[in-house]
mmCIF file of C-alpha atoms and ligand atoms in Angstrom:
data_model
loop_
_atom_site.group_PDB
_atom_site.id
_atom_site.type_symbol
_atom_site.label_atom_id
_atom_site.label_comp_id
_atom_site.label_asym_id
_atom_site.label_seq_id
_atom_site.Cartn_x
_atom_site.Cartn_y
_atom_site.Cartn_z
ATOM 1 C CA MET A 21 -0.145 0.137 -0.014
ATOM 2 C CA ASN A 22 1.408 3.507 -1.268
ATOM 3 C CA TYR A 23 1.272 6.388 1.289
ATOM 4 C CA ARG A 24 -1.945 7.871 -0.012
ATOM 5 C CA LYS A 25 -3.621 4.606 0.466
ATOM 6 C CA TYR A 26 -2.566 4.890 4.245
ATOM 7 C CA ALA A 27 -3.684 8.537 4.529
ATOM 8 C CA LEU A 28 -7.160 7.652 3.367
ATOM 9 C CA LEU A 29 -7.307 4.776 5.258
ATOM 10 C CA ALA A 30 -6.492 6.727 8.371
ATOM 11 C CA VAL A 31 -9.055 9.350 7.286
ATOM 12 C CA VAL A 32 -11.785 6.681 6.942
ATOM 13 C CA LEU A 33 -10.770 4.848 10.411
ATOM 14 C CA LEU A 34 -10.730 8.577 12.240
ATOM 15 C CA PHE A 35 -13.997 9.448 10.629
ATOM 16 C CA SER A 36 -15.683 6.429 11.675
ATOM 17 C CA VAL A 37 -14.419 6.302 15.102
ATOM 18 C CA SER A 38 -15.596 9.906 15.330
ATOM 19 C CA ALA A 39 -19.006 8.866 14.291
ATOM 20 C CA TYR A 40 -19.115 5.749 16.443
ATOM 21 C CA ALA A 41 -18.315 8.020 19.577
ATOM 22 C CA GLN A 42 -21.142 10.569 19.064
ATOM 23 C CA LYS A 43 -24.406 10.349 20.014
ATOM 24 C CA PHE A 44 -27.506 10.242 17.778
ATOM 25 C CA GLU A 45 -28.044 13.900 16.314
ATOM 26 C CA GLY A 46 -31.678 15.131 15.759
ATOM 27 C CA LEU A 47 -33.278 13.394 18.405
ATOM 28 C CA ALA A 48 -33.682 16.742 20.660
ATOM 29 C CA GLU A 49 -34.017 19.814 18.554
ATOM 30 C CA THR A 50 -36.331 20.642 20.915
ATOM 31 C CA PRO A 51 -36.924 19.312 24.483
ATOM 32 C CA ALA A 52 -38.238 16.045 25.127
ATOM 33 C CA MET A 53 -42.175 15.668 25.929
ATOM 34 C CA GLY A 54 -43.803 12.610 27.214
ATOM 35 C CA TRP A 55 -44.791 11.015 30.359
ATOM 36 C CA ASN A 56 -42.770 8.820 32.886
ATOM 37 C CA SER A 57 -44.249 6.243 35.368
ATOM 38 C CA TRP A 58 -42.233 7.207 38.547
ATOM 39 C CA ASN A 59 -43.593 10.076 39.847
ATOM 40 C CA LYS A 60 -47.226 8.950 40.272
ATOM 41 C CA PHE A 61 -46.529 5.163 40.084
ATOM 42 C CA ALA A 62 -42.840 4.223 41.521
ATOM 43 C CA GLY A 63 -42.172 0.669 41.159
ATOM 44 C CA ASN A 64 -45.947 -0.340 40.532
ATOM 45 C CA ILE A 65 -45.964 -0.755 36.899
ATOM 46 C CA THR A 66 -47.498 -2.903 34.658
ATOM 47 C CA GLU A 67 -48.191 -3.537 30.669
ATOM 48 C CA ASP A 68 -51.756 -2.698 31.416
ATOM 49 C CA LEU A 69 -50.955 0.433 33.015
ATOM 50 C CA ILE A 70 -48.482 1.604 30.415
ATOM 51 C CA LYS A 71 -51.093 0.987 27.533
ATOM 52 C CA GLY A 72 -53.946 2.491 29.509
ATOM 53 C CA VAL A 73 -51.431 5.587 29.893
ATOM 54 C CA ALA A 74 -50.856 5.256 25.870
ATOM 55 C CA ASP A 75 -54.528 5.288 25.472
ATOM 56 C CA ALA A 76 -55.408 8.364 27.435
ATOM 57 C CA ILE A 77 -52.365 10.004 25.946
ATOM 58 C CA VAL A 78 -53.979 9.949 22.716
ATOM 59 C CA GLU A 79 -57.599 10.384 23.251
ATOM 60 C CA SER A 80 -57.169 13.616 25.710
ATOM 61 C CA GLY A 81 -55.129 15.217 22.892
ATOM 62 C CA LEU A 82 -51.829 14.859 24.798
ATOM 63 C CA ARG A 83 -50.051 13.172 21.842
ATOM 64 C CA ASP A 84 -51.173 15.979 19.323
ATOM 65 C CA ALA A 85 -50.011 18.535 21.808
ATOM 66 C CA GLY A 86 -46.482 16.902 21.692
ATOM 67 C CA TYR A 87 -46.324 14.204 24.669
ATOM 68 C CA ILE A 88 -44.905 11.571 22.519
ATOM 69 C CA TYR A 89 -42.594 9.334 24.957
ATOM 70 C CA VAL A 90 -44.157 6.799 27.142
ATOM 71 C CA ASN A 91 -41.150 6.090 29.395
ATOM 72 C CA LEU A 92 -40.982 2.867 31.697
ATOM 73 C CA ASP A 93 -38.978 3.823 34.986
ATOM 74 C CA ASP A 94 -37.561 1.495 37.241
ATOM 75 C CA CYS A 95 -38.763 -2.007 37.805
ATOM 76 C CA TRP A 96 -39.807 -3.225 34.624
ATOM 77 C CA HIS A 97 -36.896 -5.613 34.761
ATOM 78 C CA GLY A 98 -36.917 -9.277 35.278
ATOM 79 C CA GLU A 99 -33.712 -11.180 35.263
ATOM 80 C CA ARG A 100 -30.791 -11.647 32.571
ATOM 81 C CA ASP A 101 -30.805 -14.897 30.508
ATOM 82 C CA SER A 102 -28.356 -17.460 30.429
ATOM 83 C CA LEU A 103 -26.248 -15.718 27.551
ATOM 84 C CA GLY A 104 -26.780 -12.084 29.867
ATOM 85 C CA PHE A 105 -29.663 -10.526 28.033
ATOM 86 C CA ILE A 106 -31.986 -8.612 29.946
ATOM 87 C CA GLN A 107 -35.323 -9.932 29.970
ATOM 88 C CA CYS A 108 -38.476 -7.631 31.332
ATOM 89 C CA ASP A 109 -40.593 -8.868 34.458
ATOM 90 C CA PRO A 110 -42.482 -11.711 32.794
ATOM 91 C CA VAL A 111 -45.260 -11.296 35.519
ATOM 92 C CA ARG A 112 -46.011 -7.375 34.794
ATOM 93 C CA PHE A 113 -45.202 -7.658 31.354
ATOM 94 C CA PRO A 114 -46.370 -10.735 29.852
ATOM 95 C CA SER A 115 -46.300 -9.796 26.298
ATOM 96 C CA GLY A 116 -42.708 -8.271 26.573
ATOM 97 C CA ILE A 117 -41.252 -5.241 25.657
ATOM 98 C CA LYS A 118 -41.087 -5.486 21.963
ATOM 99 C CA ALA A 119 -44.973 -5.790 21.649
ATOM 100 C CA LEU A 120 -45.497 -2.940 23.942
ATOM 101 C CA ALA A 121 -43.165 -0.396 21.489
ATOM 102 C CA ASP A 122 -45.336 -1.689 18.803
ATOM 103 C CA TYR A 123 -48.291 -0.414 20.755
ATOM 104 C CA MET A 124 -46.688 2.738 21.200
ATOM 105 C CA HIS A 125 -45.619 2.743 17.555
ATOM 106 C CA GLU A 126 -48.671 2.024 16.192
ATOM 107 C CA ARG A 127 -50.542 5.282 17.922
ATOM 108 C CA GLY A 128 -47.797 7.519 16.784
ATOM 109 C CA LEU A 129 -46.220 7.293 20.207
ATOM 110 C CA LYS A 130 -42.570 6.141 21.383
ATOM 111 C CA LEU A 131 -41.436 3.910 24.299
ATOM 112 C CA GLY A 132 -38.771 4.747 26.803
ATOM 113 C CA ILE A 133 -36.841 2.493 29.072
ATOM 114 C CA TYR A 134 -34.794 2.617 32.268
ATOM 115 C CA SER A 135 -31.766 1.493 33.362
ATOM 116 C CA ASP A 136 -28.635 2.187 35.679
ATOM 117 C CA ALA A 137 -24.814 2.766 35.102
ATOM 118 C CA GLY A 138 -24.201 0.701 38.417
ATOM 119 C CA TRP A 139 -24.788 -3.092 39.484
ATOM 120 C CA LYS A 140 -28.281 -2.312 40.756
ATOM 121 C CA THR A 141 -31.024 0.298 39.702
ATOM 122 C CA CYS A 142 -32.423 2.714 42.598
ATOM 123 C CA ALA A 143 -35.255 0.044 43.233
ATOM 124 C CA GLY A 144 -32.512 -2.963 43.536
ATOM 125 C CA ARG A 145 -33.145 -4.069 39.960
ATOM 126 C CA PRO A 146 -30.138 -5.065 37.486
ATOM 127 C CA GLY A 147 -28.222 -2.594 36.314
ATOM 128 C CA SER A 148 -26.340 -2.183 33.187
ATOM 129 C CA VAL A 149 -22.894 -2.399 34.133
ATOM 130 C CA GLY A 150 -20.827 -4.790 32.321
ATOM 131 C CA HIS A 151 -23.760 -5.414 29.981
ATOM 132 C CA GLU A 152 -23.916 -2.017 28.223
ATOM 133 C CA PHE A 153 -23.638 -3.016 24.708
ATOM 134 C CA GLN A 154 -25.861 -6.016 25.220
ATOM 135 C CA ASP A 155 -28.529 -3.713 27.140
ATOM 136 C CA ALA A 156 -28.163 -1.355 24.071
ATOM 137 C CA LEU A 157 -28.487 -4.156 21.558
ATOM 138 C CA GLN A 158 -31.593 -5.626 23.474
ATOM 139 C CA TYR A 159 -33.312 -2.155 23.473
ATOM 140 C CA ALA A 160 -32.541 -1.605 20.025
ATOM 141 C CA LYS A 161 -34.280 -4.971 19.091
ATOM 142 C CA TRP A 162 -37.244 -4.406 20.994
ATOM 143 C CA GLY A 163 -37.721 -0.816 19.208
ATOM 144 C CA VAL A 164 -37.034 1.168 22.138
ATOM 145 C CA ASP A 165 -36.656 5.165 21.520
ATOM 146 C CA TYR A 166 -35.329 6.413 24.871
ATOM 147 C CA LEU A 167 -33.270 5.433 27.525
ATOM 148 C CA LYS A 168 -33.158 7.107 30.967
ATOM 149 C CA TYR A 169 -29.747 6.018 32.433
ATOM 150 C CA ASP A 170 -29.716 6.376 36.479
ATOM 151 C CA TRP A 171 -26.941 6.648 38.720
ATOM 152 C CA CYS A 172 -27.352 4.323 42.062
ATOM 153 C CA ASP A 173 -24.932 1.785 42.994
ATOM 154 C CA THR A 174 -22.145 3.044 41.414
ATOM 155 C CA PRO A 175 -18.911 3.132 43.961
ATOM 156 C CA ASN A 176 -15.575 3.626 41.879
ATOM 157 C CA ILE A 177 -17.188 4.287 38.807
ATOM 158 C CA ASN A 178 -16.251 7.206 36.602
ATOM 159 C CA ALA A 179 -19.265 9.101 35.395
ATOM 160 C CA LYS A 180 -18.168 10.465 32.162
ATOM 161 C CA GLY A 181 -16.706 7.428 31.289
ATOM 162 C CA ALA A 182 -20.041 5.331 32.299
ATOM 163 C CA TYR A 183 -22.101 7.701 30.383
ATOM 164 C CA LYS A 184 -19.933 7.681 27.132
ATOM 165 C CA LEU A 185 -19.683 3.752 27.419
ATOM 166 C CA MET A 186 -23.389 3.490 27.127
ATOM 167 C CA SER A 187 -23.870 6.308 24.561
ATOM 168 C CA GLU A 188 -21.109 4.675 22.321
ATOM 169 C CA ALA A 189 -23.330 0.963 23.055
ATOM 170 C CA LEU A 190 -26.469 2.869 21.637
ATOM 171 C CA ARG A 191 -24.620 4.171 18.893
ATOM 172 C CA ALA A 192 -23.462 0.854 18.150
ATOM 173 C CA ALA A 193 -26.835 -0.984 18.697
ATOM 174 C CA GLY A 194 -27.618 1.281 15.463
ATOM 175 C CA ARG A 195 -31.333 2.286 16.379
ATOM 176 C CA PRO A 196 -31.582 6.222 17.451
ATOM 177 C CA ILE A 197 -32.409 6.378 20.883
ATOM 178 C CA TYR A 198 -32.619 9.515 22.844
ATOM 179 C CA PHE A 199 -30.485 8.970 25.677
ATOM 180 C CA SER A 200 -31.298 10.933 29.112
ATOM 181 C CA MET A 201 -28.646 10.973 31.596
ATOM 182 C CA CYS A 202 -29.970 10.911 35.206
ATOM 183 C CA GLU A 203 -26.544 11.474 36.977
ATOM 184 C CA TRP A 204 -28.136 14.296 39.683
ATOM 185 C CA GLY A 205 -25.572 16.657 38.540
ATOM 186 C CA THR A 206 -22.788 15.441 40.909
ATOM 187 C CA ALA A 207 -20.114 15.353 38.504
ATOM 188 C CA ARG A 208 -21.222 18.370 36.393
ATOM 189 C CA PRO A 209 -22.255 16.775 33.494
ATOM 190 C CA TRP A 210 -23.130 20.101 31.721
ATOM 191 C CA GLU A 211 -19.536 20.583 31.142
ATOM 192 C CA TRP A 212 -18.866 17.500 29.369
ATOM 193 C CA ALA A 213 -22.125 15.860 28.168
ATOM 194 C CA SER A 214 -23.377 17.347 25.258
ATOM 195 C CA GLU A 215 -21.369 15.094 22.944
ATOM 196 C CA ILE A 216 -22.786 12.119 24.642
ATOM 197 C CA ALA A 217 -26.404 12.784 25.620
ATOM 198 C CA HIS A 218 -29.520 14.262 24.605
ATOM 199 C CA SER A 219 -30.278 15.759 28.331
ATOM 200 C CA TRP A 220 -28.677 15.271 31.694
ATOM 201 C CA ARG A 221 -30.249 15.518 34.998
ATOM 202 C CA THR A 222 -28.996 18.728 36.866
ATOM 203 C CA THR A 223 -30.191 17.908 40.436
ATOM 204 C CA GLY A 224 -31.432 14.632 42.804
ATOM 205 C CA ASP A 225 -35.161 14.048 42.491
ATOM 206 C CA ILE A 226 -37.993 16.519 42.321
ATOM 207 C CA TRP A 227 -40.899 15.942 45.073
ATOM 208 C CA HIS A 228 -44.810 17.130 44.582
ATOM 209 C CA CYS A 229 -44.458 20.132 46.477
ATOM 210 C CA PHE A 230 -43.766 23.656 45.747
ATOM 211 C CA ASP A 231 -41.689 25.133 48.283
ATOM 212 C CA CYS A 232 -41.594 22.657 51.344
ATOM 213 C CA GLY A 233 -38.410 22.345 53.639
ATOM 214 C CA ARG A 234 -37.152 19.468 55.604
ATOM 215 C CA GLY A 235 -39.455 16.745 57.309
ATOM 216 C CA GLU A 236 -42.027 17.842 54.282
ATOM 217 C CA LYS A 237 -40.186 15.487 51.810
ATOM 218 C CA PRO A 238 -37.444 12.897 51.944
ATOM 219 C CA ASN A 239 -33.901 14.070 52.268
ATOM 220 C CA TYR A 240 -32.820 12.879 48.818
ATOM 221 C CA ALA A 241 -35.686 14.779 47.379
ATOM 222 C CA HIS A 242 -36.197 18.823 46.339
ATOM 223 C CA SER A 243 -39.294 20.918 46.006
ATOM 224 C CA VAL A 244 -40.114 22.385 42.876
ATOM 225 C CA MET A 245 -38.632 26.080 44.138
ATOM 226 C CA ALA A 246 -35.379 24.347 45.362
ATOM 227 C CA ILE A 247 -34.779 22.594 42.056
ATOM 228 C CA LEU A 248 -35.702 26.106 39.945
ATOM 229 C CA ASP A 249 -32.884 27.672 42.066
ATOM 230 C CA MET A 250 -30.597 24.959 41.424
ATOM 231 C CA GLN A 251 -30.376 25.785 37.748
ATOM 232 C CA GLU A 252 -28.630 28.875 38.350
ATOM 233 C CA GLY A 253 -25.573 29.453 35.871
ATOM 234 C CA LEU A 254 -26.413 26.394 33.521
ATOM 235 C CA ARG A 255 -28.277 28.022 30.899
ATOM 236 C CA LYS A 256 -25.283 28.612 28.797
ATOM 237 C CA TYR A 257 -24.545 24.788 28.613
ATOM 238 C CA ALA A 258 -28.119 24.037 26.847
ATOM 239 C CA GLY A 259 -29.240 24.187 23.258
ATOM 240 C CA PRO A 260 -30.880 22.400 20.608
ATOM 241 C CA GLY A 261 -29.903 18.630 20.874
ATOM 242 C CA HIS A 262 -28.233 18.955 24.197
ATOM 243 C CA TRP A 263 -30.541 20.327 27.355
ATOM 244 C CA ASN A 264 -30.332 20.462 31.177
ATOM 245 C CA ASP A 265 -32.980 18.298 32.726
ATOM 246 C CA PRO A 266 -34.496 19.731 36.015
ATOM 247 C CA ASP A 267 -36.305 16.250 36.434
ATOM 248 C CA MET A 268 -40.008 15.606 35.552
ATOM 249 C CA LEU A 269 -42.837 17.225 36.415
ATOM 250 C CA GLU A 270 -45.225 17.116 39.319
ATOM 251 C CA VAL A 271 -48.132 18.924 37.630
ATOM 252 C CA GLY A 272 -51.310 16.760 38.817
ATOM 253 C CA ASN A 273 -49.724 15.302 41.859
ATOM 254 C CA GLY A 274 -51.056 17.335 44.671
ATOM 255 C CA LEU A 275 -49.928 20.928 44.080
ATOM 256 C CA SER A 276 -52.709 23.571 43.938
ATOM 257 C CA GLU A 277 -53.801 24.709 40.565
ATOM 258 C CA SER A 278 -51.672 27.918 40.902
ATOM 259 C CA GLU A 279 -48.535 26.024 42.032
ATOM 260 C CA ASP A 280 -49.455 23.811 38.922
ATOM 261 C CA ARG A 281 -49.403 26.385 36.703
ATOM 262 C CA ALA A 282 -45.933 28.114 37.970
ATOM 263 C CA HIS A 283 -44.294 24.631 38.064
ATOM 264 C CA PHE A 284 -45.035 24.156 34.647
ATOM 265 C CA THR A 285 -44.289 27.814 33.396
ATOM 266 C CA MET A 286 -41.057 27.572 35.173
ATOM 267 C CA TRP A 287 -40.057 24.144 33.233
ATOM 268 C CA CYS A 288 -41.110 25.909 30.106
ATOM 269 C CA MET A 289 -38.843 29.092 30.631
ATOM 270 C CA LEU A 290 -35.951 26.519 31.474
ATOM 271 C CA ALA A 291 -36.404 24.952 28.138
ATOM 272 C CA ALA A 292 -36.910 22.025 30.294
ATOM 273 C CA SER A 293 -37.742 18.450 29.082
ATOM 274 C CA LEU A 294 -41.653 18.280 29.729
ATOM 275 C CA ILE A 295 -41.987 14.855 30.804
ATOM 276 C CA LEU A 296 -45.370 14.159 32.960
ATOM 277 C CA GLY A 297 -45.721 12.568 35.982
ATOM 278 C CA ASN A 298 -49.256 12.385 36.691
ATOM 279 C CA ASP A 299 -51.787 9.701 36.189
ATOM 280 C CA VAL A 300 -53.171 10.761 32.734
ATOM 281 C CA ARG A 301 -55.928 8.569 32.486
ATOM 282 C CA ASP A 302 -57.886 10.754 35.058
ATOM 283 C CA MET A 303 -57.133 14.118 34.743
ATOM 284 C CA PRO A 304 -59.160 17.154 36.141
ATOM 285 C CA GLN A 305 -60.063 19.688 33.606
ATOM 286 C CA ALA A 306 -57.532 22.395 35.441
ATOM 287 C CA ILE A 307 -54.737 20.128 35.115
ATOM 288 C CA LYS A 308 -55.456 19.396 31.047
ATOM 289 C CA GLU A 309 -55.395 23.329 30.791
ATOM 290 C CA VAL A 310 -52.000 23.512 32.167
ATOM 291 C CA ILE A 311 -50.490 20.777 30.491
ATOM 292 C CA MET A 312 -52.198 21.215 27.355
ATOM 293 C CA ASN A 313 -51.903 25.063 26.873
ATOM 294 C CA LYS A 314 -50.146 25.164 23.396
ATOM 295 C CA GLU A 315 -48.789 28.797 23.461
ATOM 296 C CA VAL A 316 -47.130 27.923 26.761
ATOM 297 C CA ILE A 317 -45.654 24.658 25.494
ATOM 298 C CA ALA A 318 -44.115 26.733 22.597
ATOM 299 C CA ILE A 319 -42.104 28.833 25.002
ATOM 300 C CA ASP A 320 -40.468 25.462 25.960
ATOM 301 C CA GLN A 321 -40.399 24.132 22.206
ATOM 302 C CA ASP A 322 -39.027 27.658 20.660
ATOM 303 C CA LYS A 323 -36.661 26.591 17.916
ATOM 304 C CA GLU A 324 -33.886 29.059 19.165
ATOM 305 C CA GLY A 325 -33.558 26.576 21.918
ATOM 306 C CA ILE A 326 -32.231 29.066 24.438
ATOM 307 C CA GLN A 327 -32.854 28.772 28.337
ATOM 308 C CA GLY A 328 -34.703 31.771 30.116
ATOM 309 C CA LEU A 329 -32.787 33.711 32.604
ATOM 310 C CA ARG A 330 -33.804 34.982 36.153
ATOM 311 C CA PHE A 331 -32.941 38.673 35.493
ATOM 312 C CA MET A 332 -34.304 39.954 38.886
ATOM 313 C CA ARG A 333 -35.666 39.199 42.404
ATOM 314 C CA THR A 334 -37.431 41.363 44.913
ATOM 315 C CA ASP A 335 -36.916 40.834 49.033
ATOM 316 C CA ASP A 336 -41.013 40.040 48.780
ATOM 317 C CA GLY A 337 -40.661 36.935 46.800
ATOM 318 C CA LEU A 338 -40.801 38.102 43.079
ATOM 319 C CA GLU A 339 -38.784 36.671 40.531
ATOM 320 C CA PHE A 340 -38.745 38.360 36.965
ATOM 321 C CA TRP A 341 -37.533 35.936 34.053
ATOM 322 C CA PHE A 342 -36.883 36.302 30.226
ATOM 323 C CA LYS A 343 -36.521 33.754 27.626
ATOM 324 C CA PRO A 344 -35.331 34.888 24.305
ATOM 325 C CA LEU A 345 -37.529 33.420 21.540
ATOM 326 C CA VAL A 346 -37.337 33.226 17.154
ATOM 327 C CA ASN A 347 -37.738 36.430 15.422
ATOM 328 C CA GLY A 348 -36.939 38.745 18.143
ATOM 329 C CA GLU A 349 -39.575 37.693 20.740
ATOM 330 C CA TRP A 350 -39.321 36.835 24.123
ATOM 331 C CA ALA A 351 -41.156 35.309 26.751
ATOM 332 C CA PHE A 352 -41.709 37.389 30.277
ATOM 333 C CA CYS A 353 -42.699 35.703 33.633
ATOM 334 C CA ILE A 354 -43.113 37.049 37.161
ATOM 335 C CA LEU A 355 -42.937 33.945 39.366
ATOM 336 C CA ASN A 356 -44.621 34.930 42.900
ATOM 337 C CA ARG A 357 -42.928 32.749 45.216
ATOM 338 C CA ALA A 358 -44.642 34.718 48.309
ATOM 339 C CA THR A 359 -47.893 33.249 50.150
ATOM 340 C CA GLU A 360 -49.594 35.948 49.676
ATOM 341 C CA ASP A 361 -50.790 37.753 46.274
ATOM 342 C CA ARG A 362 -48.254 40.606 45.151
ATOM 343 C CA THR A 363 -49.242 43.729 43.195
ATOM 344 C CA TYR A 364 -46.449 45.133 40.664
ATOM 345 C CA ASP A 365 -45.857 48.247 38.728
ATOM 346 C CA ILE A 366 -44.260 47.189 35.458
ATOM 347 C CA ASP A 367 -42.006 49.609 34.042
ATOM 348 C CA TRP A 368 -40.474 48.257 30.921
ATOM 349 C CA GLN A 369 -38.006 50.615 30.993
ATOM 350 C CA ASN A 370 -36.219 48.795 33.938
ATOM 351 C CA PHE A 371 -36.184 45.595 31.920
ATOM 352 C CA ASN A 372 -33.385 46.935 29.436
ATOM 353 C CA LEU A 373 -31.082 43.883 29.462
ATOM 354 C CA TYR A 374 -28.453 42.269 27.446
ATOM 355 C CA ASP A 375 -28.670 38.481 27.318
ATOM 356 C CA ASP A 376 -25.026 37.180 26.615
ATOM 357 C CA VAL A 377 -26.155 33.449 25.863
ATOM 358 C CA ALA A 378 -28.751 34.916 22.980
ATOM 359 C CA LYS A 379 -26.713 37.975 22.321
ATOM 360 C CA ARG A 380 -29.406 40.064 22.038
ATOM 361 C CA PHE A 381 -30.748 43.073 24.113
ATOM 362 C CA THR A 382 -34.418 43.607 25.143
ATOM 363 C CA ASP A 383 -34.166 47.355 23.658
ATOM 364 C CA PHE A 384 -37.319 48.511 25.473
ATOM 365 C CA ASP A 385 -36.092 52.019 24.974
ATOM 366 C CA SER A 386 -36.188 51.767 21.315
ATOM 367 C CA LYS A 387 -38.560 48.772 20.839
ATOM 368 C CA THR A 388 -42.213 48.223 21.354
ATOM 369 C CA TYR A 389 -43.624 44.721 21.835
ATOM 370 C CA LYS A 390 -47.219 43.490 21.416
ATOM 371 C CA ILE A 391 -48.229 41.553 24.418
ATOM 372 C CA ARG A 392 -49.926 38.185 25.106
ATOM 373 C CA ASN A 393 -50.726 37.069 28.226
ATOM 374 C CA LEU A 394 -50.499 33.072 27.826
ATOM 375 C CA TRP A 395 -52.396 32.159 30.587
ATOM 376 C CA THR A 396 -55.534 34.444 30.002
ATOM 377 C CA LYS A 397 -55.010 33.693 26.127
ATOM 378 C CA LYS A 398 -55.575 37.407 25.381
ATOM 379 C CA ASP A 399 -53.901 40.080 23.714
ATOM 380 C CA ASP A 400 -53.179 43.014 26.288
ATOM 381 C CA GLY A 401 -51.879 46.121 24.782
ATOM 382 C CA ASP A 402 -48.014 46.669 24.366
ATOM 383 C CA THR A 403 -45.103 47.791 26.141
ATOM 384 C CA LYS A 404 -45.366 51.763 25.426
ATOM 385 C CA LYS A 405 -46.886 52.219 28.994
ATOM 386 C CA SER A 406 -46.067 50.910 32.477
ATOM 387 C CA ARG A 407 -48.709 48.780 34.067
ATOM 388 C CA VAL A 408 -49.889 47.443 37.367
ATOM 389 C CA VAL A 409 -50.339 43.823 37.365
ATOM 390 C CA THR A 410 -51.604 41.242 40.153
ATOM 391 C CA ILE A 411 -49.811 38.079 40.449
ATOM 392 C CA PRO A 412 -51.698 35.411 43.055
ATOM 393 C CA ALA A 413 -49.505 33.526 45.676
ATOM 394 C CA HIS A 414 -47.569 30.928 43.986
ATOM 395 C CA ASP A 415 -48.663 31.852 40.554
ATOM 396 C CA VAL A 416 -47.150 33.279 37.501
ATOM 397 C CA LEU A 417 -48.039 35.757 34.846
ATOM 398 C CA LEU A 418 -46.557 34.938 31.612
ATOM 399 C CA TYR A 419 -46.219 37.238 28.382
ATOM 400 C CA ARG A 420 -45.220 36.498 25.033
ATOM 401 C CA LEU A 421 -43.680 39.962 23.726
ATOM 402 C CA THR A 422 -43.881 40.058 19.855
ATOM 403 C CA PRO A 423 -41.882 43.340 18.321
ATOM 404 C CA THR A 424 -44.136 45.523 16.402
ATOM 405 C CA LYS A 425 -43.224 46.284 12.766
ATOM 406 C CA LYS A 426 -41.392 49.760 12.253
HETATM 407 C C1 GLA B 1389 -33.496 7.697 41.050
HETATM 408 C C2 GLA B 1389 -34.034 8.520 39.720
HETATM 409 C C3 GLA B 1389 -35.640 8.797 39.906
HETATM 410 C C4 GLA B 1389 -36.138 7.290 39.247
HETATM 411 C C5 GLA B 1389 -35.738 6.600 40.723
HETATM 412 C C6 GLA B 1389 -36.116 5.033 40.483
HETATM 413 O O1 GLA B 1389 -34.041 8.196 42.320
HETATM 414 O O2 GLA B 1389 -33.463 10.071 39.928
HETATM 415 O O3 GLA B 1389 -35.817 9.627 38.646
HETATM 416 O O4 GLA B 1389 -35.911 6.934 38.159
HETATM 417 O O5 GLA B 1389 -34.222 6.881 40.497
HETATM 418 O O6 GLA B 1389 -35.818 4.193 41.196
#
């Protein structure tokens, strides 16, 4: 072989190695939307429950609103077979995972599955360590579309190495599978995971309380507001294809109607994955109106893919958030964390800011924006004049601001 042939071979090899090491692209241009079994059902999952959830997602209109992933969390597992291939629990999932994936695909949905980088999952089922390539092959063979990969029972395992290995295993198995890292933010995955995964958990588990403290939730878990605070400083790491994941939604799991609205809104402002965690087979109208508000979902799913920023907070519990959107638009949100209603005089001139992630000014001094209130679903004047607004306790005000044509 002459020199040119060697050079060509080297280029081809380099190409295939680098292609092999990268995650599948194009699976998460906007944050993932779907449902997961854990927040409501924990380990009590069966094939009938999951099928019922899928039916409800279709019938309620959730699928058409964008919620397409139906994700099994912990406890679907049975044992490994004699060759080491993982099997599902034959009692809970008698028809098998392939049949469940087919059920989803026939209905325009996708199936997600769960594993763990260690020896045992958090609920004590078999983890994937030492079986990464086999597990990825099995998921691909079954027609799985999404893998949540947890971090329990991983003493002496290096996080980056473990997640890269599973990412490579998925890649090698050949089926495009969304890779959702659930490492709880311990090893700062936002700094290294964008080539490996489509999203990474930034915190420990969410709990279904808005702002509770010690004693009102397990020690390992965090309130909705605590998780919100833990996103500080992370927005520059997120973007199309690689997202910060502040954990799954607790909307419909016991918060008040205002709190549900505020929680959902803040997750949209964060460009978070919108993975529902409630029992969608039995939803009050008020919950549907929160999770199916298309104009609010559009803030989360905006193609620009920029996570929102907390611009200002007041001592009496108000926070002011902006999220840059396509075509020079912005989402503007006031979150009231106080336990009483608050009235605020919005003077837009106090909100002339420069966003160094979007590299864009709001320019309220030189631009006028039309205002659309996304929760009342009404156009509401423009930003020429100041206005007085009241935000109920644990609630939000959410506007879409559209620049008027000169
Ligand atoms: C961890 C994860 C949760 C859930 C449970 C399942 O706590 O962070 O989201 O998957 O494990 O056991």
